[in-house]
Amino acid sequence: MSIESPRELEKLPTGIVGFDQIANGGLPKERSTLLSGTAGSGKTVMALQFLMAGVRQYGEHGCFVTFEEAPVDLMQNVRSFGWDLESMVRGNQIAVVDATPDPGTEVMTAGAYDLSALLARIENGIRKVGAKRVILDAIGALFPQLTDPNIIRRELHRITAGLRKLGVTTLVTMERTDEDSGLGRWGVEEFVADNVIVLRNRLEAEKRRRTLEILKFRGATHHKGEYPFTIDAEDGVTIIPLSAIELKQKSSEIRVSSGVAELDKMCSGGMYRDSIILVSGATGTGKTLMVSQYVKAAIEAGERALLFAAEESHEQLTRNAASWGVDFEQAERDGLLRIVCRYPEVMGLEDHLLQMKRDIHDFQPDRVAIDSMSAFERVSTQKSFREFVIALTSTIKHLEITGLFTNTTSFLTGGESITETHISTITDTIILLRYVELQGEMRRGLTVLKMRGTFHDKDIREYQIDGRGLHVLAPFRGVHGILTGTPTYTFDDERGRLRSLFEAEPPAAI
Amino acid sequence: MTKFKLRLYITGSTPQSHRAIDNLRTICETELPNLYEIEVIDVLEDPEMAESEKILATPTLVKRLPEPVRKIIGDLSDRQKVLLGLDIERLNQREAS
């Protein structure tokens, strides 16, 4: 006799972006799931989206039962997402059960009762449109309407059991008083505790951070921990599935030019097409120039480049590029380049991510550049920033295109910024640009710190910037400690230094 | 004197439904002889009616006339509360004085 592994409960794909990934397929099918969160955490929007997506993406009809907000108000509120619930109600795709209190009527209690009428109405709604998805929005509002919380608890238990028999998948929303209290007031978690999702809306370092956590799915698997999400006018709730991002990108052997010929040589022939390159350096070391040359290389190869600028305006970028002989405007007219200037401060990182993904999706670039990544760090917490970088990196890698991020370090010479510790493990290639103070003179040094899957030049080379761009020269000789910011010289004496100067390799000899 | 227009919502033919109907009949016969009309609605048969009157619990007695409209939830076993809800207590006091 063979031992069968316990079969996992079937899931119902919700259609909510990102959710089905972290929920390993969706909500437990034909069960009730409690969606708990504080006021304004996005419970109702998410619940309605569950219904909307059902109709739009899966042709599954829905039934919404509202306990707090009048149906008219609810439908009005989500119209900004482009959700036309009214016509879905008219078209018998969505049924509405209005369980809000009736303000015009006095209510009193005289004897035993149950909520069979509510269940009968919900069943009627489900039957009317053939609903597969049901939401009970803000059931907490039921408690002040009726006097005995015990009866309500017992009855809600009966209702969820009844819904299960009808074969519908239900999402029950419930308000929490604060982030640390129980899942819901009135001890609600007791009757739909099989599956619990918590939405949080915390203030972290003066930034709102929305997260979703699947607390439990009885008899079914899910990803654990909090996942950031955003509520956006176009897509509603979008969850950013970080750990759910699979590392199954294919690896490309195709090389592309970085735009700097000498640098390509240092990297044994260029960058891999599906790699992420990080250019890190202090202000004025030529990071934006590297970006311009990288974009130029794309244009010259007839590839499309998408440039996200976080610090400079469109005009500044175009003018600077022109001074190095790169015509951004022409490239834009040719449809080979798109520049998106969006200051990090205008929105949260989750929204930036969503917008950038959309831009990438719209433009279908071969190369993406972000100048600078570190600018985004300014407006977020470390955690959010890390999630942002991971999500963006995986998006780019998934498309098998090249990504170049710049990072501004806080020290002029040497040093390492926090940003690098976040990004460096994710990037495939790291290029450091550093000021080198040598014999009382500020010079610039470049090194390829790491490059995955290929041999690369390990020298720290001097580079210069002129009217035609960036040029990599010979390695620094007789000096070490450049990256730490405190170079020391190994010349024995002045004569040795002079001799080494004359014996040095001629510039640009690579 | 205006007639009492009452509507009683029940869900199915359960002991609780019958108890509510019996309790209501008894109260009306003793307190409002010939002054009442009772309409019994089974939510299972007419859910749309329950929908339009926003009935959540059953049994629910709706006093439609005289105004104000009032909902009395329960099997109506608490006679004093029912009388209070129907404003009959006050009515009797007025007649007695």
Coordinates of C-alpha atoms in Angstrom, one line a residue:
Chain A
M1 CA 0.0 0.0 0.0
S2 CA 1.4 3.3 -0.9
I3 CA 1.2 6.3 1.4
E4 CA -0.5 9.2 -0.3
S5 CA 0.8 12.6 0.6
P6 CA -2.1 14.7 1.9
R7 CA -3.6 16.6 -0.9
E8 CA -3.6 20.3 -0.7
L9 CA -6.9 22.2 -0.7
E10 CA -7.8 23.6 -4.0
K11 CA -7.3 27.3 -4.6
L12 CA -9.3 29.9 -6.4
P13 CA -7.2 32.4 -8.3
T14 CA -8.3 35.9 -7.2
G15 CA -6.9 37.8 -10.1
I16 CA -5.4 40.3 -7.7
V17 CA -1.9 41.1 -9.0
G18 CA 0.8 39.4 -6.9
F19 CA -1.7 37.9 -4.5
D20 CA -2.0 34.6 -6.2
Q21 CA 1.7 34.2 -6.2
I22 CA 2.2 34.6 -2.5
A23 CA -0.9 32.6 -1.8
N24 CA 0.4 29.7 -3.9
G25 CA -2.5 29.9 -6.3
G26 CA -5.2 32.0 -4.6
L27 CA -7.8 31.8 -1.8
P28 CA -8.8 28.4 -0.4
K29 CA -11.6 27.4 -2.7
E30 CA -15.1 27.2 -1.3
R31 CA -14.0 28.4 2.0
S32 CA -14.2 31.7 3.9
T33 CA -11.2 33.9 4.5
L34 CA -11.0 36.7 7.0
L35 CA -9.4 39.9 5.8
S36 CA -8.5 41.9 8.8
G37 CA -7.0 45.4 9.0
T38 CA -7.2 48.8 10.5
A39 CA -9.4 51.6 9.1
G40 CA -8.0 52.7 5.7
S41 CA -5.8 49.6 5.2
G42 CA -7.5 48.7 1.9
K43 CA -9.8 45.9 3.0
T44 CA -12.9 47.0 1.0
V45 CA -10.9 47.8 -2.1
M46 CA -9.2 44.5 -2.1
A47 CA -12.5 42.6 -1.4
L48 CA -14.3 44.4 -4.3
Q49 CA -11.3 43.8 -6.5
F50 CA -11.7 40.1 -5.8
L51 CA -15.3 40.4 -7.2
M52 CA -14.3 42.6 -10.1
A53 CA -11.4 40.4 -11.2
G54 CA -13.8 37.4 -10.9
V55 CA -16.2 38.9 -13.4
R56 CA -13.5 40.4 -15.7
Q57 CA -10.9 37.7 -15.8
Y58 CA -12.6 34.5 -15.0
G59 CA -16.2 35.1 -15.9
E60 CA -17.2 34.3 -12.3
H61 CA -20.1 36.2 -10.9
G62 CA -20.1 37.6 -7.4
C63 CA -22.3 38.7 -4.6
F64 CA -21.4 41.5 -2.2
V65 CA -22.9 41.9 1.2
T66 CA -22.3 45.2 2.8
F67 CA -22.8 45.9 6.5
E68 CA -21.4 49.4 6.9
E69 CA -21.4 51.4 3.7
A70 CA -24.4 51.8 1.6
P71 CA -24.1 50.0 -1.8
V72 CA -24.4 53.3 -3.7
D73 CA -21.5 54.8 -1.8
L74 CA -19.3 51.8 -2.1
M75 CA -19.8 51.7 -5.9
Q76 CA -19.1 55.4 -6.1
N77 CA -15.9 55.0 -4.1
V78 CA -14.3 52.5 -6.5
R79 CA -15.3 54.3 -9.6
S80 CA -12.0 56.0 -9.6
F81 CA -10.3 52.7 -10.3
G82 CA -12.4 52.4 -13.4
W83 CA -14.5 49.8 -11.8
D84 CA -18.1 50.1 -13.1
L85 CA -19.9 48.0 -10.5
E86 CA -23.2 49.6 -11.3
S87 CA -23.3 48.1 -14.8
M88 CA -22.2 44.7 -13.5
V89 CA -25.1 44.9 -11.0
R90 CA -27.5 45.8 -13.8
G91 CA -26.1 43.1 -16.0
N92 CA -26.7 40.5 -13.3
Q93 CA -23.0 39.7 -12.9
I94 CA -22.9 41.0 -9.3
A95 CA -25.7 40.8 -6.7
V96 CA -25.9 43.2 -3.8
V97 CA -27.2 42.5 -0.4
D98 CA -27.6 45.6 1.7
A99 CA -27.2 44.7 5.4
T100 CA -26.5 48.2 6.5
P101 CA -28.5 49.6 9.4
D102 CA -31.7 51.3 8.5
P103 CA -31.4 54.8 9.9
G104 CA -35.1 55.6 9.7
T105 CA -36.3 52.7 11.8
E106 CA -36.1 52.0 15.5
V107 CA -35.1 48.5 16.4
M108 CA -35.7 46.7 19.6
T109 CA -35.4 43.1 20.7
A110 CA -38.1 41.0 22.3
G111 CA -37.1 37.3 22.5
A112 CA -34.9 34.8 20.7
Y113 CA -33.9 35.3 17.1
D114 CA -31.3 34.2 14.6
L115 CA -29.9 35.5 11.3
S116 CA -31.6 33.1 9.0
A117 CA -33.1 36.0 7.1
L118 CA -29.6 37.4 6.3
L119 CA -28.5 33.9 5.2
A120 CA -31.6 33.6 3.0
R121 CA -31.0 36.9 1.4
I122 CA -27.3 36.1 0.7
E123 CA -28.4 32.7 -0.8
N124 CA -30.9 34.5 -2.9
G125 CA -28.3 36.9 -4.1
I126 CA -25.9 34.1 -5.0
R127 CA -28.6 32.2 -6.8
K128 CA -29.9 35.2 -8.7
V129 CA -26.5 35.8 -10.5
G130 CA -25.0 32.3 -10.1
A131 CA -22.2 33.8 -7.9
K132 CA -19.0 31.9 -7.2
R133 CA -17.4 34.7 -5.1
V134 CA -18.9 36.4 -2.1
I135 CA -17.7 39.2 0.0
L136 CA -19.0 40.2 3.4
D137 CA -17.8 43.7 3.9
A138 CA -17.3 45.0 7.4
I139 CA -19.2 42.4 9.4
G140 CA -18.2 44.3 12.6
A141 CA -20.9 46.8 11.8
L142 CA -23.4 44.0 12.5
F143 CA -22.7 44.0 16.2
P144 CA -24.0 47.5 17.2
Q145 CA -27.2 46.7 15.1
L146 CA -28.1 43.7 17.2
T147 CA -27.9 43.4 20.9
D148 CA -26.3 40.0 21.6
P149 CA -22.8 39.5 20.4
N150 CA -23.0 35.8 21.3
I151 CA -25.9 35.3 18.9
I152 CA -24.1 37.1 16.1
R153 CA -21.0 35.0 16.6
R154 CA -23.0 31.9 16.5
E155 CA -25.0 33.0 13.5
L156 CA -21.9 34.2 11.5
H157 CA -20.5 30.7 12.0
R158 CA -23.7 29.3 10.6
I159 CA -23.6 31.7 7.6
T160 CA -20.0 30.8 6.7
A161 CA -20.9 27.1 7.0
G162 CA -23.9 27.8 4.8
L163 CA -21.8 29.6 2.2
R164 CA -19.4 26.6 2.2
K165 CA -22.3 24.3 1.3
L166 CA -23.2 26.6 -1.6
G167 CA -19.7 26.1 -3.0
V168 CA -18.7 29.8 -3.0
T169 CA -15.4 31.3 -2.0
T170 CA -15.9 34.1 0.5
L171 CA -13.8 37.0 1.7
V172 CA -14.9 38.5 5.0
T173 CA -13.5 41.9 6.0
M174 CA -13.3 43.0 9.6
E175 CA -11.9 46.1 11.1
R176 CA -9.2 46.0 13.8
T177 CA -8.8 48.7 16.3
D178 CA -5.1 49.0 15.9
E179 CA -2.1 47.1 14.4
D180 CA -1.3 45.2 17.5
S181 CA -4.7 44.2 18.9
G182 CA -6.6 41.1 18.1
L183 CA -7.6 40.3 14.5
G184 CA -11.0 41.8 14.9
R185 CA -13.3 43.2 17.6
W186 CA -16.0 41.1 19.1
G187 CA -14.0 37.9 18.9
V188 CA -14.8 37.4 15.3
E189 CA -11.6 35.4 14.5
E190 CA -13.2 32.5 16.3
F191 CA -15.7 31.8 13.6
V192 CA -13.7 32.3 10.4
A193 CA -10.3 31.5 11.8
D194 CA -9.4 28.9 9.2
N195 CA -7.9 31.4 6.8
V196 CA -6.7 34.8 7.9
I197 CA -5.1 37.6 5.9
V198 CA -3.9 40.8 7.7
L199 CA -3.5 44.1 5.9
R200 CA -1.3 46.7 7.7
N201 CA -0.8 50.3 7.1
R202 CA 2.0 51.5 9.2
L203 CA 3.8 54.7 9.5
E204 CA 7.6 54.0 9.2
A205 CA 10.0 56.9 9.1
E206 CA 7.2 59.3 8.1
K207 CA 6.3 57.0 5.2
R208 CA 3.1 55.0 4.9
R209 CA 3.9 51.4 4.3
R210 CA 1.1 49.0 3.4
T211 CA 1.7 45.3 3.8
L212 CA -0.3 42.2 3.4
E213 CA 0.4 39.0 5.4
I214 CA -1.3 35.7 5.0
L215 CA -1.5 34.6 8.6
K216 CA -2.8 31.1 7.9
F217 CA -4.6 29.0 5.4
R218 CA -5.8 25.8 7.0
G219 CA -4.8 22.8 5.0
A220 CA -3.1 24.8 2.3
T221 CA 0.3 26.4 1.8
H222 CA 1.2 30.1 1.3
H223 CA 4.2 32.3 1.5
K224 CA 4.9 33.7 4.9
G225 CA 5.7 37.2 6.1
E226 CA 4.6 40.7 5.1
Y227 CA 4.5 41.7 1.5
P228 CA 4.3 45.4 0.5
F229 CA 1.4 46.4 -1.6
T230 CA 0.1 49.6 -3.1
I231 CA -3.4 50.9 -4.1
D232 CA -3.3 52.5 -7.4
A233 CA -5.8 54.2 -9.6
E234 CA -5.2 51.8 -12.5
D235 CA -4.9 48.4 -11.0
G236 CA -6.3 48.8 -7.5
V237 CA -4.5 46.6 -5.0
T238 CA -1.1 45.3 -6.3
I239 CA 1.0 43.1 -4.1
I240 CA 4.7 43.0 -4.6
P241 CA 5.7 39.4 -4.2
L242 CA 9.3 39.5 -3.2
S243 CA 10.4 36.1 -2.0
A244 CA 7.9 34.6 -4.4
I245 CA 10.1 35.9 -7.3
E246 CA 11.6 32.8 -8.7
L247 CA 15.2 32.7 -9.7
K248 CA 14.7 30.9 -12.9
Q249 CA 15.9 33.5 -15.3
K250 CA 17.8 32.1 -18.2
S251 CA 21.4 33.1 -18.6
S252 CA 22.5 34.7 -21.8
E253 CA 25.9 34.4 -23.4
I254 CA 25.2 37.4 -25.6
R255 CA 27.4 40.4 -24.8
V256 CA 26.4 44.0 -25.3
S257 CA 28.6 47.1 -25.2
S258 CA 28.7 49.3 -22.1
G259 CA 29.4 52.2 -24.4
V260 CA 33.0 52.6 -23.2
A261 CA 35.2 50.5 -25.5
E262 CA 38.0 50.2 -23.0
L263 CA 35.6 49.0 -20.3
D264 CA 34.2 46.4 -22.6
K265 CA 37.8 45.1 -23.0
M266 CA 38.2 45.0 -19.3
C267 CA 35.1 42.8 -19.1
S268 CA 36.3 40.4 -21.8
G269 CA 34.1 41.8 -24.5
G270 CA 31.2 43.6 -22.9
M271 CA 28.4 43.1 -20.5
Y272 CA 26.1 40.1 -20.6
R273 CA 22.8 41.0 -22.2
D274 CA 20.7 39.9 -19.2
S275 CA 22.8 41.4 -16.5
I276 CA 22.4 44.1 -14.0
I277 CA 25.3 46.6 -13.8
L278 CA 25.8 48.9 -10.9
V279 CA 28.0 51.9 -11.4
S280 CA 28.9 53.4 -8.1
G281 CA 30.8 56.6 -7.4
A282 CA 30.9 59.9 -5.7
T283 CA 29.3 63.0 -7.2
G284 CA 31.1 64.2 -10.4
T285 CA 32.8 60.9 -11.1
G286 CA 30.9 60.5 -14.4
K287 CA 28.1 58.2 -13.5
T288 CA 25.5 60.1 -15.7
L289 CA 28.1 60.1 -18.4
M290 CA 28.4 56.3 -18.2
V291 CA 24.6 56.2 -18.5
S292 CA 24.7 58.4 -21.6
Q293 CA 27.3 56.2 -23.2
Y294 CA 25.4 53.1 -22.3
V295 CA 22.3 54.6 -23.9
K296 CA 24.3 55.7 -26.9
A297 CA 25.6 52.2 -27.4
A298 CA 22.1 50.9 -27.4
I299 CA 21.0 53.5 -29.9
E300 CA 23.9 52.8 -32.2
A301 CA 23.1 49.1 -32.1
G302 CA 19.5 49.9 -33.0
E303 CA 18.2 48.8 -29.6
R304 CA 15.7 50.6 -27.5
A305 CA 16.7 52.2 -24.2
L306 CA 14.5 53.3 -21.3
L307 CA 16.1 55.8 -19.0
F308 CA 14.6 56.6 -15.6
A309 CA 16.0 59.9 -14.3
A310 CA 15.5 60.6 -10.6
E311 CA 17.7 63.6 -10.2
E312 CA 17.9 65.5 -13.5
S313 CA 15.3 67.0 -15.8
H314 CA 14.7 65.9 -19.3
E315 CA 16.4 69.1 -20.6
Q316 CA 19.4 68.7 -18.4
L317 CA 20.0 65.2 -19.5
T318 CA 19.5 66.0 -23.2
R319 CA 21.9 69.0 -23.0
N320 CA 24.6 67.0 -21.1
A321 CA 24.3 64.1 -23.5
A322 CA 24.6 66.5 -26.5
S323 CA 27.8 67.9 -25.0
W324 CA 29.2 64.4 -25.2
G325 CA 28.0 63.9 -28.7
V326 CA 24.9 61.9 -28.0
D327 CA 21.7 63.1 -29.6
F328 CA 18.9 62.0 -27.2
E329 CA 16.3 64.1 -28.9
Q330 CA 16.8 62.4 -32.3
A331 CA 16.8 59.0 -30.6
E332 CA 13.5 59.8 -28.9
R333 CA 12.1 60.8 -32.3
D334 CA 13.3 57.5 -33.8
G335 CA 11.5 55.7 -31.0
L336 CA 14.8 54.2 -29.7
L337 CA 14.8 56.1 -26.4
R338 CA 12.4 57.1 -23.8
I339 CA 13.3 59.2 -20.9
V340 CA 11.1 59.1 -17.8
C341 CA 11.9 61.9 -15.3
R342 CA 10.2 61.3 -12.0
Y343 CA 11.4 62.7 -8.8
P344 CA 11.5 60.1 -6.0
E345 CA 9.6 62.3 -3.7
V346 CA 6.4 62.4 -5.7
M347 CA 5.2 59.0 -4.5
G348 CA 5.9 56.0 -2.5
L349 CA 8.4 53.4 -3.7
E350 CA 5.7 50.8 -4.2
D351 CA 4.0 53.2 -6.6
H352 CA 7.3 54.0 -8.3
L353 CA 7.9 50.3 -8.9
L354 CA 4.4 49.9 -10.3
Q355 CA 4.9 52.8 -12.7
M356 CA 8.3 51.7 -13.8
K357 CA 7.1 48.2 -14.5
R358 CA 4.3 49.8 -16.6
D359 CA 6.8 52.0 -18.4
I360 CA 9.0 48.9 -19.1
H361 CA 6.0 47.0 -20.3
D362 CA 4.8 49.8 -22.6
F363 CA 8.1 50.7 -24.2
Q364 CA 9.6 47.1 -24.4
P365 CA 13.2 48.3 -24.1
D366 CA 16.3 46.3 -24.7
R367 CA 18.1 48.3 -22.0
V368 CA 17.0 50.0 -18.9
A369 CA 19.0 52.6 -17.0
I370 CA 18.2 54.2 -13.6
D371 CA 20.1 57.3 -12.7
S372 CA 20.3 57.2 -9.8
M373 CA 19.2 54.3 -7.7
S374 CA 20.4 55.9 -4.5
A375 CA 18.0 58.8 -5.0
F376 CA 15.2 56.4 -4.3
E377 CA 16.8 55.4 -1.1
R378 CA 16.3 58.9 0.2
V379 CA 12.5 58.6 0.2
S380 CA 12.1 55.3 1.9
T381 CA 13.0 53.0 4.7
Q382 CA 15.8 50.5 4.1
K383 CA 13.4 47.6 4.0
S384 CA 11.2 49.2 1.3
F385 CA 14.2 50.2 -0.7
R386 CA 15.6 46.7 -0.6
E387 CA 12.3 45.3 -1.8
F388 CA 12.1 47.9 -4.5
V389 CA 15.5 47.0 -5.8
I390 CA 14.8 43.3 -5.7
A391 CA 11.5 43.6 -7.5
L392 CA 12.9 45.9 -10.2
T393 CA 15.9 43.7 -10.7
S394 CA 13.9 40.6 -11.1
T395 CA 11.5 42.4 -13.6
I396 CA 14.5 43.4 -15.7
K397 CA 16.1 40.0 -15.5
H398 CA 12.9 38.3 -16.3
L399 CA 12.7 40.2 -19.6
E400 CA 16.3 39.2 -20.3
I401 CA 17.4 42.8 -20.9
T402 CA 20.3 44.8 -19.6
G403 CA 19.9 47.1 -16.6
L404 CA 22.3 49.8 -15.4
F405 CA 21.9 51.4 -12.1
T406 CA 23.9 54.2 -10.7
N407 CA 24.7 54.8 -7.1
T408 CA 26.0 57.9 -5.5
T409 CA 28.4 57.3 -2.7
S410 CA 28.7 59.8 0.1
F411 CA 32.5 59.9 0.3
L412 CA 34.6 61.5 -2.4
T413 CA 37.3 59.0 -2.1
G414 CA 36.8 55.4 -1.2
G415 CA 34.0 54.5 1.1
E416 CA 30.9 52.5 0.7
S417 CA 27.4 53.7 0.9
I418 CA 24.5 51.7 2.4
T419 CA 23.0 51.4 -1.0
E420 CA 25.7 49.2 -2.2
T421 CA 25.2 46.7 0.6
H422 CA 21.6 46.5 -0.5
I423 CA 22.2 46.2 -4.2
S424 CA 25.6 44.6 -4.6
T425 CA 24.5 41.0 -4.0
I426 CA 21.7 41.3 -6.6
T427 CA 23.8 43.0 -9.3
D428 CA 25.9 40.9 -11.7
T429 CA 28.5 43.5 -12.4
I430 CA 29.8 46.3 -10.2
I431 CA 31.9 49.1 -11.5
L432 CA 33.4 51.5 -9.0
L433 CA 34.3 55.1 -10.0
R434 CA 36.6 56.7 -7.4
Y435 CA 38.5 59.9 -6.9
V436 CA 42.1 59.2 -6.2
E437 CA 44.2 61.8 -4.5
L438 CA 47.7 61.3 -5.9
Q439 CA 50.6 63.6 -5.4
G440 CA 48.3 66.4 -4.4
E441 CA 46.1 66.0 -7.5
M442 CA 42.6 64.7 -7.8
R443 CA 42.5 61.9 -10.4
R444 CA 39.9 59.4 -11.2
G445 CA 40.1 55.6 -10.9
L446 CA 37.8 52.9 -12.2
T447 CA 37.7 49.3 -11.4
V448 CA 35.5 46.3 -12.1
L449 CA 34.8 45.0 -8.7
K450 CA 32.9 42.0 -9.8
M451 CA 31.5 40.5 -12.9
R452 CA 29.6 37.3 -12.7
G453 CA 30.5 34.5 -15.1
T454 CA 33.4 35.9 -16.9
F455 CA 37.0 36.9 -16.5
H456 CA 37.5 40.6 -15.9
D457 CA 40.4 43.0 -15.5
K458 CA 41.2 43.4 -11.8
D459 CA 43.3 46.6 -12.1
I460 CA 42.3 50.0 -10.8
R461 CA 42.7 52.1 -13.9
E462 CA 42.8 55.8 -14.3
Y463 CA 40.2 57.3 -16.5
Q464 CA 39.6 60.8 -17.9
I465 CA 36.6 62.6 -19.1
D466 CA 36.8 64.8 -22.2
G467 CA 34.5 66.3 -24.7
R468 CA 34.0 62.9 -26.3
G469 CA 33.3 61.0 -23.2
L470 CA 35.0 58.7 -20.7
H471 CA 38.3 57.1 -21.5
V472 CA 40.0 54.4 -19.5
L473 CA 43.7 54.7 -19.3
A474 CA 46.5 52.7 -17.6
P475 CA 46.3 51.1 -14.2
F476 CA 47.6 53.1 -11.3
R477 CA 51.0 51.7 -10.4
G478 CA 53.0 52.0 -7.2
V479 CA 50.0 53.0 -5.2
H480 CA 47.5 51.0 -3.1
G481 CA 44.7 51.7 -0.8
I482 CA 42.7 53.7 -3.4
L483 CA 39.4 52.0 -2.6
T484 CA 39.7 52.7 1.1
G485 CA 40.3 56.3 0.4
T486 CA 43.8 56.5 1.9
P487 CA 46.2 55.7 -0.9
T488 CA 49.8 54.9 0.1
Y489 CA 52.7 55.0 -2.2
T490 CA 55.2 52.2 -2.5
F491 CA 58.0 54.3 -4.1
D492 CA 61.3 54.0 -2.4
D493 CA 62.4 57.5 -3.1
E494 CA 61.9 60.4 -5.4
R495 CA 64.2 58.8 -8.0
G496 CA 62.1 55.7 -8.0
R497 CA 59.0 57.7 -8.5
L498 CA 60.5 59.6 -11.4
R499 CA 61.7 56.3 -12.9
S500 CA 58.3 54.8 -12.5
L501 CA 56.7 57.8 -14.2
F502 CA 59.0 57.3 -17.2
E503 CA 58.6 53.6 -17.3
A504 CA 54.8 53.7 -16.9
E505 CA 52.9 52.2 -19.8
P506 CA 51.7 54.8 -22.3
P507 CA 48.2 56.0 -21.6
A508 CA 45.2 54.3 -23.3
A509 CA 47.3 51.3 -23.9
I510 CA 44.7 48.7 -23.2
Chain B
M1 CA -58.5 54.9 16.0
T2 CA -56.1 53.8 13.3
K3 CA -55.6 50.2 12.6
F4 CA -52.3 48.5 13.4
K5 CA -50.6 47.3 10.2
L6 CA -48.1 44.6 11.2
R7 CA -45.8 42.5 9.1
L8 CA -44.0 39.5 10.6
Y9 CA -41.0 38.0 8.9
I10 CA -40.1 34.4 9.5
T11 CA -37.7 32.0 7.9
G12 CA -39.3 28.7 7.2
S13 CA -41.8 26.7 9.3
T14 CA -39.6 26.3 12.4
P15 CA -40.7 26.1 16.0
Q16 CA -39.3 29.6 16.5
S17 CA -41.5 30.9 13.6
H18 CA -44.6 29.3 15.1
R19 CA -43.8 30.7 18.5
A20 CA -43.6 34.2 17.1
I21 CA -46.8 33.9 15.2
D22 CA -48.7 32.5 18.3
N23 CA -47.2 35.2 20.6
L24 CA -48.2 37.9 18.2
R25 CA -51.7 36.7 17.7
T26 CA -52.2 36.4 21.5
I27 CA -51.0 39.9 22.1
C28 CA -53.0 41.4 19.4
E29 CA -56.2 39.6 20.4
T30 CA -56.0 40.7 24.0
E31 CA -54.7 44.2 23.4
L32 CA -55.9 45.2 20.0
P33 CA -59.1 43.2 19.2
N34 CA -60.3 44.0 15.6
L35 CA -57.7 46.8 15.3
Y36 CA -54.9 44.9 13.6
E37 CA -53.8 43.4 10.3
I38 CA -51.0 40.8 10.3
E39 CA -49.1 39.8 7.2
V40 CA -46.7 36.9 7.6
I41 CA -43.8 36.7 5.2
D42 CA -41.5 33.8 4.9
V43 CA -38.1 35.1 3.8
L44 CA -37.3 31.8 2.1
E45 CA -40.3 32.4 -0.2
D46 CA -39.9 36.1 -0.7
P47 CA -36.3 37.1 -0.1
E48 CA -36.7 40.3 -2.2
M49 CA -39.3 41.6 0.2
A50 CA -36.8 41.0 3.1
E51 CA -34.2 42.7 1.0
S52 CA -36.2 45.8 0.5
E53 CA -37.1 46.1 4.1
K54 CA -33.5 45.2 5.2
I55 CA -34.4 42.3 7.4
L56 CA -31.4 40.6 8.9
A57 CA -32.8 38.6 11.8
T58 CA -35.9 36.5 12.0
P59 CA -38.4 36.6 13.5
T60 CA -38.8 40.3 13.0
L61 CA -42.0 42.2 13.5
V62 CA -42.4 45.4 11.6
K63 CA -44.9 47.9 12.9
R64 CA -45.8 49.8 9.7
L65 CA -48.7 51.7 11.1
P66 CA -49.2 53.7 13.2
E67 CA -46.0 55.6 12.8
P68 CA -43.2 55.6 13.7
V69 CA -42.1 52.5 11.8
R70 CA -40.5 50.1 14.3
K71 CA -38.8 46.7 14.1
I72 CA -39.1 44.3 16.9
I73 CA -36.6 41.4 16.6
G74 CA -37.2 38.1 18.4
D75 CA -39.9 35.5 18.9
L76 CA -41.9 38.1 20.8
S77 CA -41.8 36.0 24.0
D78 CA -41.0 39.2 26.0
R79 CA -44.5 40.5 26.2
Q80 CA -43.7 43.8 28.0
K81 CA -41.1 44.7 25.3
V82 CA -43.5 43.9 22.5
L83 CA -46.2 46.1 24.1
L84 CA -43.6 48.8 24.5
G85 CA -42.5 48.4 20.9
L86 CA -46.1 48.7 19.6
D87 CA -46.8 51.7 21.9
I88 CA -49.7 49.8 23.4
E89 CA -48.7 50.5 27.0
R90 CA -49.1 54.2 26.4
L91 CA -52.3 53.7 24.6
N92 CA -53.8 51.8 27.6
Q93 CA -52.6 54.3 30.1
R94 CA -54.2 57.1 28.1
E95 CA -57.5 55.2 28.0
A96 CA -57.3 54.4 31.7
S97 CA -56.8 58.0 32.8

